[in-house]
Coordinates of C-alpha atoms and ligand atoms in Angstrom, one line a residue:
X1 CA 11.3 20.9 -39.5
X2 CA 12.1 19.3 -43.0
X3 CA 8.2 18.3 -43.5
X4 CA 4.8 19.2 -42.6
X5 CA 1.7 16.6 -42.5
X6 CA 0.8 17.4 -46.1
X7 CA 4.4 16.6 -48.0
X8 CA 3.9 13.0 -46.0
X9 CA 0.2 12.8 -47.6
X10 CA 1.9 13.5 -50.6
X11 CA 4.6 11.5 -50.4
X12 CA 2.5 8.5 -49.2
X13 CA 0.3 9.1 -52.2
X14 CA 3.3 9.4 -54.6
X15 CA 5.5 6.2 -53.8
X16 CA 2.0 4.3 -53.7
X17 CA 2.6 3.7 -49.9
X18 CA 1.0 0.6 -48.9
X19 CA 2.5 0.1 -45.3
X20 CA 4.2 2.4 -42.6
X21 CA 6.1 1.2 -39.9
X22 CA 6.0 3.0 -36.5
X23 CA 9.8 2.5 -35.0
X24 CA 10.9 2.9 -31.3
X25 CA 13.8 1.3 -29.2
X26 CA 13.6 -0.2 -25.8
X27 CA 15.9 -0.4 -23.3
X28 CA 18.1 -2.5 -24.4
X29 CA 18.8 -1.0 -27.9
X30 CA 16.5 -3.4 -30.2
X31 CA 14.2 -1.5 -32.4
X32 CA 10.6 -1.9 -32.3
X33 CA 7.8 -2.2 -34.5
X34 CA 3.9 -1.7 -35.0
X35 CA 3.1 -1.7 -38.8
X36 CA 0.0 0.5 -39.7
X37 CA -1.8 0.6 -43.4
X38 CA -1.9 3.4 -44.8
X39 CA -5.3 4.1 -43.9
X40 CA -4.4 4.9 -40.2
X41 CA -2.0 7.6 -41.1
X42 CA -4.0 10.9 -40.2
X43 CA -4.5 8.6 -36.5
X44 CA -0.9 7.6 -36.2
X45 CA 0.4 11.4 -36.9
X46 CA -2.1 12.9 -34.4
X47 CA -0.5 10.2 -31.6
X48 CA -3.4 8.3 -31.2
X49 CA -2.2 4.9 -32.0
X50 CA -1.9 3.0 -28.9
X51 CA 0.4 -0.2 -28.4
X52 CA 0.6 -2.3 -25.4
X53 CA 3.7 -1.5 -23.2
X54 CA 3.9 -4.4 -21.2
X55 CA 5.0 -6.7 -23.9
X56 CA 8.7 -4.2 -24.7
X57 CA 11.3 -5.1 -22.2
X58 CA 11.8 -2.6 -19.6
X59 CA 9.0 -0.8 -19.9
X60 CA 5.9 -1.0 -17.5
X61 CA 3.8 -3.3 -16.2
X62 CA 0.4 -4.7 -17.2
X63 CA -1.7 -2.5 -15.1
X64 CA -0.1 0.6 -16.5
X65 CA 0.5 -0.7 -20.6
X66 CA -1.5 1.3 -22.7
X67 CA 1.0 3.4 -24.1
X68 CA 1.1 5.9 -27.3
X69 CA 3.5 6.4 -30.5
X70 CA 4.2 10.1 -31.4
X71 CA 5.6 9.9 -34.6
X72 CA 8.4 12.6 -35.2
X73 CA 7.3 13.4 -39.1
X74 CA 11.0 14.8 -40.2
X75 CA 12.1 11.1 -39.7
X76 CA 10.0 10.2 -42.4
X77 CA 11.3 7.6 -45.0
X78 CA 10.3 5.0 -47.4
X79 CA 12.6 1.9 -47.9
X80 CA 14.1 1.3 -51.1
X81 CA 14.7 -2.4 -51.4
X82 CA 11.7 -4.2 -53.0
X83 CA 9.1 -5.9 -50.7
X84 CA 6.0 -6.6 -53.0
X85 CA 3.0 -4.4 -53.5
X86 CA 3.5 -0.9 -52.9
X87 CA 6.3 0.9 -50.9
X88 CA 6.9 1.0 -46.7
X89 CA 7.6 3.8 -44.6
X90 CA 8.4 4.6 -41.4
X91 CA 8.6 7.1 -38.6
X92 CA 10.9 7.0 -35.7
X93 CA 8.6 7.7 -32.3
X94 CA 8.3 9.1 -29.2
X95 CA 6.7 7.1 -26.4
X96 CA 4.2 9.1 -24.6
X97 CA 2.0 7.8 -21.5
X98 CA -1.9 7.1 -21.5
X99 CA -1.8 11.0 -20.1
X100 CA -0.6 12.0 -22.9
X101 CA 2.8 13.1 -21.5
X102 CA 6.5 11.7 -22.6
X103 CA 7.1 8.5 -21.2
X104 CA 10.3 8.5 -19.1
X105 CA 11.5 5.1 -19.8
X106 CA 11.6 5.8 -23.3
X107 CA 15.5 6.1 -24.5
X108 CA 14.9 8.7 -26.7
X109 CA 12.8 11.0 -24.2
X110 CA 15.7 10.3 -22.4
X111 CA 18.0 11.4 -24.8
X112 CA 15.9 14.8 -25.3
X113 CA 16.1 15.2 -21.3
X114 CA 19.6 15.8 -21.9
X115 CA 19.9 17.8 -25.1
X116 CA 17.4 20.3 -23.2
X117 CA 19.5 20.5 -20.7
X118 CA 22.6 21.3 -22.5
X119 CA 20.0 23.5 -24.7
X120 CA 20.0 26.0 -21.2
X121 CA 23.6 25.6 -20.9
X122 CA 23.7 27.2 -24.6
X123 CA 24.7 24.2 -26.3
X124 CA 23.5 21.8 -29.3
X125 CA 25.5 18.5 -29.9
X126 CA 26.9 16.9 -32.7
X127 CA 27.4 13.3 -33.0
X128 CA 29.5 11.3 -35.7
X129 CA 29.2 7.4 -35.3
X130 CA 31.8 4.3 -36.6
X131 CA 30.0 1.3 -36.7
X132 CA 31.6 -1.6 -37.1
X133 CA 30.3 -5.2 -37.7
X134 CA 31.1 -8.7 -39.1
X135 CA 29.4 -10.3 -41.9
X136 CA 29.2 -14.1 -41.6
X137 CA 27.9 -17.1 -44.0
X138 CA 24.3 -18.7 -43.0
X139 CA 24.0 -22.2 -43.9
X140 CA 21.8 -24.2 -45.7
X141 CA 18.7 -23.6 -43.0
X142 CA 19.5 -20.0 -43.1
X143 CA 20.8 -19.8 -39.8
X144 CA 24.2 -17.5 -39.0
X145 CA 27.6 -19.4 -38.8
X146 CA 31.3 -18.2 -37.6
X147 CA 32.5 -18.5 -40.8
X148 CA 33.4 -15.1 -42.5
X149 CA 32.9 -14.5 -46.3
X150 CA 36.8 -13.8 -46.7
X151 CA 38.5 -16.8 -44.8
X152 CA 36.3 -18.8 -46.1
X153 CA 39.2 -20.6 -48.4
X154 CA 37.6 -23.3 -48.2
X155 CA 34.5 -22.4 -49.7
X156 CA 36.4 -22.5 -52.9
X157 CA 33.7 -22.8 -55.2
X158 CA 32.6 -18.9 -54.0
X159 CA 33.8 -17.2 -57.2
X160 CA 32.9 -13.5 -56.0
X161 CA 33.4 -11.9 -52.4
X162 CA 29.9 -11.5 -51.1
X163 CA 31.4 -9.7 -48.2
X164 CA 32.3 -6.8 -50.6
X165 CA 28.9 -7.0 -52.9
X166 CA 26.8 -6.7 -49.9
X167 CA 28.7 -4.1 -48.4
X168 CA 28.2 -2.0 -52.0
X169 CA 24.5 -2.6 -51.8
X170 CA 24.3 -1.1 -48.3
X171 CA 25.7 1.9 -48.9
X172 CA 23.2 2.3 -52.2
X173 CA 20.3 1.4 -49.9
X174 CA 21.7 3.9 -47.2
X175 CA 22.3 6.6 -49.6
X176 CA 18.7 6.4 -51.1
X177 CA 17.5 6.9 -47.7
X178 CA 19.6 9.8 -47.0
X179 CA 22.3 8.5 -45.6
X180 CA 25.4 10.7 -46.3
X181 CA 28.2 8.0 -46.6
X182 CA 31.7 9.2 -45.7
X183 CA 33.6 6.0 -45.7
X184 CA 33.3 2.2 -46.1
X185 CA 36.4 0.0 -45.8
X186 CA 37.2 -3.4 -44.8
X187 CA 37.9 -3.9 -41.1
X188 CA 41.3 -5.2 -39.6
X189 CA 39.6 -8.8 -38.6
X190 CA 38.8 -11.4 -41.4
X191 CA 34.9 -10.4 -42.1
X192 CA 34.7 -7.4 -40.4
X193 CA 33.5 -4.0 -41.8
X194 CA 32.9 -0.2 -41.2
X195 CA 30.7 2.2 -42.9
X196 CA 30.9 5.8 -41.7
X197 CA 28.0 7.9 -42.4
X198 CA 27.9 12.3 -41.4
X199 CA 27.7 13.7 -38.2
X200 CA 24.6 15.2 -37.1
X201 CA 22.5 16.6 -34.2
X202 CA 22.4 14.1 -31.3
X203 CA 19.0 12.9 -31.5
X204 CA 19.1 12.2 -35.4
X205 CA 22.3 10.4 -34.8
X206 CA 20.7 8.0 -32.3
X207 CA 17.9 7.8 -34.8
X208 CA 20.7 7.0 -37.8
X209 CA 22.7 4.3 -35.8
X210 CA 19.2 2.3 -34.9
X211 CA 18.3 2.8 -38.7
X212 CA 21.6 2.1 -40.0
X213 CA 21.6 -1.0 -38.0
X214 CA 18.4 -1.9 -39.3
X215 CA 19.4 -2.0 -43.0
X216 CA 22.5 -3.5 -42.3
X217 CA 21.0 -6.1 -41.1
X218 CA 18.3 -6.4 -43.4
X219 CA 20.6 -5.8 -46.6
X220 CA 23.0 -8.8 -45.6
X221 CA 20.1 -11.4 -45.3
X222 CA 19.6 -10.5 -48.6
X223 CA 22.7 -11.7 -49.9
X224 CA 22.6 -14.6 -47.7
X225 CA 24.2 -13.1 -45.0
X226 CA 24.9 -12.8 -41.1
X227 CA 25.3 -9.2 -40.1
X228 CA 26.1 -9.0 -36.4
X229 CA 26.7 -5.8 -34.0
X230 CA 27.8 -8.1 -31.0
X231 CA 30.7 -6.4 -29.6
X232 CA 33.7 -9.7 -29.8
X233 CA 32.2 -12.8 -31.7
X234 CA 35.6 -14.4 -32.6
X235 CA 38.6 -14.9 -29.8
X236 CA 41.9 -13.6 -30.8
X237 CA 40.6 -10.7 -33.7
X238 CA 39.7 -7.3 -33.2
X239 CA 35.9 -6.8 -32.3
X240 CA 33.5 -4.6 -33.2
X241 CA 33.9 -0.7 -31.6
X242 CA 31.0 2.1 -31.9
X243 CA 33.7 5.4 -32.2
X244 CA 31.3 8.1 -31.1
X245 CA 33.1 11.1 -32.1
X246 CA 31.0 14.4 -30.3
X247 CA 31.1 18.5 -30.4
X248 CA 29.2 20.8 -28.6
X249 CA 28.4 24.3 -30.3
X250 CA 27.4 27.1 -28.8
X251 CA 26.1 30.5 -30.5
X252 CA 26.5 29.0 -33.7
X253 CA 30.1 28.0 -33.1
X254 CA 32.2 24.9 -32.3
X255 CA 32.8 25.2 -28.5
X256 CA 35.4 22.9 -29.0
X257 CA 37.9 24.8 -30.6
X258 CA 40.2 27.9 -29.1
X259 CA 42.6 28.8 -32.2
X260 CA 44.9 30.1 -28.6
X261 CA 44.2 27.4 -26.8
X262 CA 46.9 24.4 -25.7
X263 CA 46.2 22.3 -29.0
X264 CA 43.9 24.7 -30.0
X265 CA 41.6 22.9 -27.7
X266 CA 39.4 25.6 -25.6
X267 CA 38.6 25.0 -21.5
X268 CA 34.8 23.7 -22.6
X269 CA 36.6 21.0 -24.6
X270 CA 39.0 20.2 -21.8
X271 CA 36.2 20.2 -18.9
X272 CA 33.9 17.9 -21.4
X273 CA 37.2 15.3 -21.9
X274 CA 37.4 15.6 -17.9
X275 CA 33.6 14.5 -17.6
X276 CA 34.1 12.0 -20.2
X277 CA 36.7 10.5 -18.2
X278 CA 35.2 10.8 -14.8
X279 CA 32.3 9.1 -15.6
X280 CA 33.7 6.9 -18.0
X281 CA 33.7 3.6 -15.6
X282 CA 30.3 4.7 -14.7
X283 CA 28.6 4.9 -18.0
X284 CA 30.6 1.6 -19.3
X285 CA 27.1 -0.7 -18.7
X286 CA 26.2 1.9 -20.9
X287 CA 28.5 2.0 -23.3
X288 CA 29.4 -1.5 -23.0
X289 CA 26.1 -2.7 -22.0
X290 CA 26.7 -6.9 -22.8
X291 CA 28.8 -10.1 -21.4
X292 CA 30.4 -9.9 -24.4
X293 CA 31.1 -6.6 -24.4
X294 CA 34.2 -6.9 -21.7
X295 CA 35.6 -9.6 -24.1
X296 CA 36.4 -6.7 -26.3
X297 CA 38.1 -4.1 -24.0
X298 CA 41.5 -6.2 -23.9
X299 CA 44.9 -5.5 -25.4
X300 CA 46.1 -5.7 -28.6
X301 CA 43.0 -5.3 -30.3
X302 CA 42.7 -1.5 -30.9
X303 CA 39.7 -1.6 -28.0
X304 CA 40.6 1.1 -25.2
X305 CA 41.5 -0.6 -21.6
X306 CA 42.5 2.5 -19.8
X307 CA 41.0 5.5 -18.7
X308 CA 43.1 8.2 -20.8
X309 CA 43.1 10.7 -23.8
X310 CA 45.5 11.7 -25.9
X311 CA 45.9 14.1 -28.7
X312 CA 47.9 11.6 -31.1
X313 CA 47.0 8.8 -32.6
X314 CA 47.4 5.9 -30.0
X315 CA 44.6 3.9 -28.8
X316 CA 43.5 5.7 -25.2
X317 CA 39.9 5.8 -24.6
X318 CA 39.6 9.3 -26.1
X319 CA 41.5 10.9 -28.9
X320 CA 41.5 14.2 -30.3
X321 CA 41.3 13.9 -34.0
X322 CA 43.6 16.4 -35.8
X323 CA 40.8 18.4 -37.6
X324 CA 40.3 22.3 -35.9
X325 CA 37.7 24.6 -36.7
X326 CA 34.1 23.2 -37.1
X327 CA 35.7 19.9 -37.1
X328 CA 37.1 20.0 -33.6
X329 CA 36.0 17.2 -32.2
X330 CA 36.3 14.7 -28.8
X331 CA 36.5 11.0 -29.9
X332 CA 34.9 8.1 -27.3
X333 CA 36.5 4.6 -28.3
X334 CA 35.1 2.1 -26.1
X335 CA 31.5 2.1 -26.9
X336 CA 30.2 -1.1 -28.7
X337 CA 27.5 -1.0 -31.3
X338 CA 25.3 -3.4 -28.9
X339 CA 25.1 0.0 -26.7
X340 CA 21.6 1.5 -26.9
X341 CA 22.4 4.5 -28.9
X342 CA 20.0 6.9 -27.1
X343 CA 21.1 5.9 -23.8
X344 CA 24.8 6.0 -24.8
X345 CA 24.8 9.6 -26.3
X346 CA 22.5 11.2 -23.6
X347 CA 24.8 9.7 -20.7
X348 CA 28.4 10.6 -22.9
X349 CA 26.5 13.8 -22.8
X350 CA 25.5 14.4 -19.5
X351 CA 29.3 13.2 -18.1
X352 CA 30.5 15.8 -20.6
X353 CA 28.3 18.5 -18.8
X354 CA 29.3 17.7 -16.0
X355 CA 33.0 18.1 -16.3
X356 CA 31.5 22.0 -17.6
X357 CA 29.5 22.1 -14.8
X358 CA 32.3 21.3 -12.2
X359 CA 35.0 22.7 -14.2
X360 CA 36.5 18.9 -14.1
X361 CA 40.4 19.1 -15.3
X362 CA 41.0 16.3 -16.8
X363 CA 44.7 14.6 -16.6
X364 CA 47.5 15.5 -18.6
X365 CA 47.3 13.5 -21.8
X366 CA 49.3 10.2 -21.9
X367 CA 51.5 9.9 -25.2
X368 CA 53.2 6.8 -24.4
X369 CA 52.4 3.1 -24.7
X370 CA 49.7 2.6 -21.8
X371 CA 50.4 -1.1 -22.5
X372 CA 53.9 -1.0 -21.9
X373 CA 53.9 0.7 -18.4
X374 CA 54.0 -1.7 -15.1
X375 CA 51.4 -0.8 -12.2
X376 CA 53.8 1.8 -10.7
X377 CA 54.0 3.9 -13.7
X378 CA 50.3 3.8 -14.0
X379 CA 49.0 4.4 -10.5
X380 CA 51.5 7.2 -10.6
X381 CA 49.6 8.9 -14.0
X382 CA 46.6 7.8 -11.9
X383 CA 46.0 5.7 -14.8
X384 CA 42.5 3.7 -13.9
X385 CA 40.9 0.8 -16.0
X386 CA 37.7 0.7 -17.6
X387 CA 35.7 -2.3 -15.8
X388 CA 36.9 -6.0 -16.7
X389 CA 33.4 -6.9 -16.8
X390 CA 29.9 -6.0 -16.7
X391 CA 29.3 -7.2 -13.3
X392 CA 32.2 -4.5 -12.0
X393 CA 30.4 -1.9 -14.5
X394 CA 26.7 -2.3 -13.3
X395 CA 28.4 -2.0 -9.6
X396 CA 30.2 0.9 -11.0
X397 CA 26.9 2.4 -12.6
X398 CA 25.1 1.9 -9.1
X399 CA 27.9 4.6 -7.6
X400 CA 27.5 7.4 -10.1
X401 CA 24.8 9.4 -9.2
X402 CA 25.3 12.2 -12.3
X403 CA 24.8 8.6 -14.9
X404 CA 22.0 7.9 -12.8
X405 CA 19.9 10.8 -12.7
X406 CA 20.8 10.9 -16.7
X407 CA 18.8 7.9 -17.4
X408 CA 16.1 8.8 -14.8
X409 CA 14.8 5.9 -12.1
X410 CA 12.3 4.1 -13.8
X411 CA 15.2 3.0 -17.1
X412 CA 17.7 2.7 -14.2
X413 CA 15.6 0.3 -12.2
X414 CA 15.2 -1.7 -15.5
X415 CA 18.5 -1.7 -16.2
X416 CA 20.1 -2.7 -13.4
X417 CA 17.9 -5.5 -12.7
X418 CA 18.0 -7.2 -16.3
X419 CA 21.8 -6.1 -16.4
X420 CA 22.1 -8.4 -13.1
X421 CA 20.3 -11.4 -13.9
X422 CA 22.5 -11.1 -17.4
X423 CA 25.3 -11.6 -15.1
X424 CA 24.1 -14.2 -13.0
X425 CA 23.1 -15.9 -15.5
X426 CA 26.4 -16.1 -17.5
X427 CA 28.5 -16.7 -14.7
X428 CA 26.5 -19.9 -13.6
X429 CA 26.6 -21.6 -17.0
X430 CA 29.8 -24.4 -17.4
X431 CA 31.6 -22.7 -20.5
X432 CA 34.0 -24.9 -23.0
X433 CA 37.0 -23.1 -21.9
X434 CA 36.5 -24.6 -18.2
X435 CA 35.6 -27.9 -19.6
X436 CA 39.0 -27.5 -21.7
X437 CA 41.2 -26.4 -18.6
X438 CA 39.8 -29.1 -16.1
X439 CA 38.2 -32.1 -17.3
X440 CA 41.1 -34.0 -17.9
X441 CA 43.6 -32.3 -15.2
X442 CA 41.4 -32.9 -11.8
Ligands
LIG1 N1 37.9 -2.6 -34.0 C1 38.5 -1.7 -33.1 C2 37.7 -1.6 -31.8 O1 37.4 -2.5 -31.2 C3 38.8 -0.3 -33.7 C4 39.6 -0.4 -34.9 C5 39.8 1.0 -35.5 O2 38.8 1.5 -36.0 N2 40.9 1.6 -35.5 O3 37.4 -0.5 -31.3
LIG2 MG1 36.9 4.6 -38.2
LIG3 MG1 37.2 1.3 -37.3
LIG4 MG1 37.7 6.2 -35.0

């Protein structure tokens, strides 16, 4: 553990803490809330503050509500950017029940559910996230438009790229709440960026992509921006990927890596790749959990279509990058960063397992153009597709038992059901591409 309860006292007391926020995620990947004074600290760290569960989307129902926030203390930070009289901090929480045991719904119980069970296989995770996102202008109410801070040409009066100055301040805001930054570049697509912070263990990596997230966000209002996560906003540009690049170690070691093994690649990392890609359509509501989300797994974006890996640099679903050693690493390209990062990781995880488990061999690699290939060529590398949509990937979801039994019934139920009516929903509404195909021509 990093801190006990007296460094927080202290640290409260030292950054004049006025408020602390109390942070979970539902379902669906948003981050949650409850903001405590100071003066309920010694309560909030014993788990006694109680919220009302009824109100967070896919959680319980009213007769069952009362729920409570465990606060795990070693996520403990204040925020750096100014917001009045004294400082805010926040925890990142479990969910427990009125019983006082872990709520199952709760994505990161979930996620824990799975670490302990790669825990007695022998194994701790490691998880290094790119996020990519696009930064957009808000107009004069504030509210977000399409128009991106470097195409915006005609915006001529602009003198400095705000794009760039806000992607500066980010990474100053991340790095004062220990973030370890890595990279930040400009995207491919007009208004699209990436910031790449360190690997860590799985859970604090689910915990760094909601908090990461959270100041991203919070940094571009601040210079009068739109920061948006949404998987494809803009037709006929790259969208927005979540690379979640994962180890396992074992004893200490990277279980990955076999200095005499076929690309220096040992059986655990094969089996995992297997797992990966046996489950892949199953876990893509997952992974790919939005409407939108299917708009981005086309081709000619750089967004994975087919269910391959590859050691070289192509775009397959999973790539080995070239680092060995500790580095050795398996690289997951289709998730989207409007994927539940709890849920994501523990159900990469458990399909990774499984291939261990089963001893799952996965197919030998494909090195040529995937996009190139007609069906023959494919079906004869039993190359599959990742679902076209989400309706195919919740139908895919309901077939994989291992995916199911990862998230546990009562976030499946949940799931499922809002992942449906998303789906019905969409594909009753009259879209502008229809109204453009057929208004005039029938
Ligand atoms: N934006 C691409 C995607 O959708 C990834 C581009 C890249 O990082 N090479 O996954
Ligand atoms: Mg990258
Ligand atoms: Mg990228
Ligand atoms: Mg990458």
């Amino acid at each position: 553990a990093r801190y006990n309860r007296d460094d927080i006292f202290r640290m409260v007391k030292e950054q004049n803490v006025q408020f602390i926020r109390l942070q979970f995620t539902d379902i669906f990947g948003v981050l949650k809330n409850v903001a405590i004074t100071v003066n309920q600290l010694e309560k909030a760290l014993d788990g006694e503050l109680m919220f009302d569960g009824s109100s967070i989307d896919g959680f319980v129902r009213i007769e069952e509500s009362d729920m409570y926030l465990r606060p795990d203390i070693d996520s403990w930070v204040t925020f750096p950017w100014h917001s009045g009289e004294g400082a805010v901090g926040r925890f990142i929480c479990d969910v427990h029940k009125s019983d006082g045991t872990p709520f199952e719904g709760d994505p990161r119980v979930i996620l824990q559910k799975v670490l302990a069970e790669a825990a007695e296989m022998g194994y701790t995770m490691n998880v290094g996230p790119e996020c990519e996102f696009f930064l957009f202008q808000t107009d004069e109410k504030g509210r977000p438009t399409l128009i991106t801070h470097d195409n915006a040409g005609y915006f001529d009066l602009t003198p400095v790229d705000l794009g760039e100055n806000a992607r500066r301040d980010m990474v100053i805001n991340l790095e004062d709440m220990n973030f370890e930054i890595e990279a930040s570049h400009h995207e491919v697509a007009p208004g699209q960026h990436e910031i790449d912070f360190k690997y860590a263990d799985a859970l604090t990596a689910a915990d760094n992509i909601q908090t990461f997230k959270f100041v991203v966000r919070t940094i571009a209002q601040r210079h009068g921006l739109h920061a948006t996560f949404m998987a494809k906003p803009i037709f006929g540009i790259n969208g927005s990927g979540m690379h979640v690049n994962q180890s396992l170690f074992k004893n200490g070691q990277n279980a990955f890596y076999d200095p005499q093994g076929e690309l220096e690649l040992s059986m655990d990392a094969y089996y995992y790749i297997g797992g990966l890609m046996q489950h892949a359509r199953g876990m893509a509501a997952v992974t790919n959990p939005t409407v939108n989300s299917y708009k981005r797994l086309v081709p000619g974006y750089e967004a994975p279509v087919y269910v391959a890996w590859s050691g070289q640099n192509r775009s397959p679903l999973i790539r080995i990058p070239a680092k060995r050693g500790v580095s050795t690493r398996v690289e997951m390209r289709n998730p989207d960063p409007s994927c539940n990062p709890y849920l994501a990781i523990a159900v990469m995880l458990k399909a990774g397992l499984d291939g261990i488990k089963n001893k799952i061999t996965p197919p030998p690699a494909v090195n040529q153009n995937i996009y190139e290939m007609n069906q023959k060529e494919k079906d004869d590398l039993a190359i599959n597709s990742l679902p076209g949509s989400l309706e195919e990937a919740v139908k895919e979801l309901k077939n994989d038992a291992v995916i199911m039994y990862a998230l546990g019934n009562h976030a499946m139920d949940r799931f499922v059901e809002a992942k449906t009516l998303e789906w019905d929903e969409y594909r009753t509404k009259v879209s502008r591409w229809e109204i453009d195909q057929y208004l005039t021509k029938f």
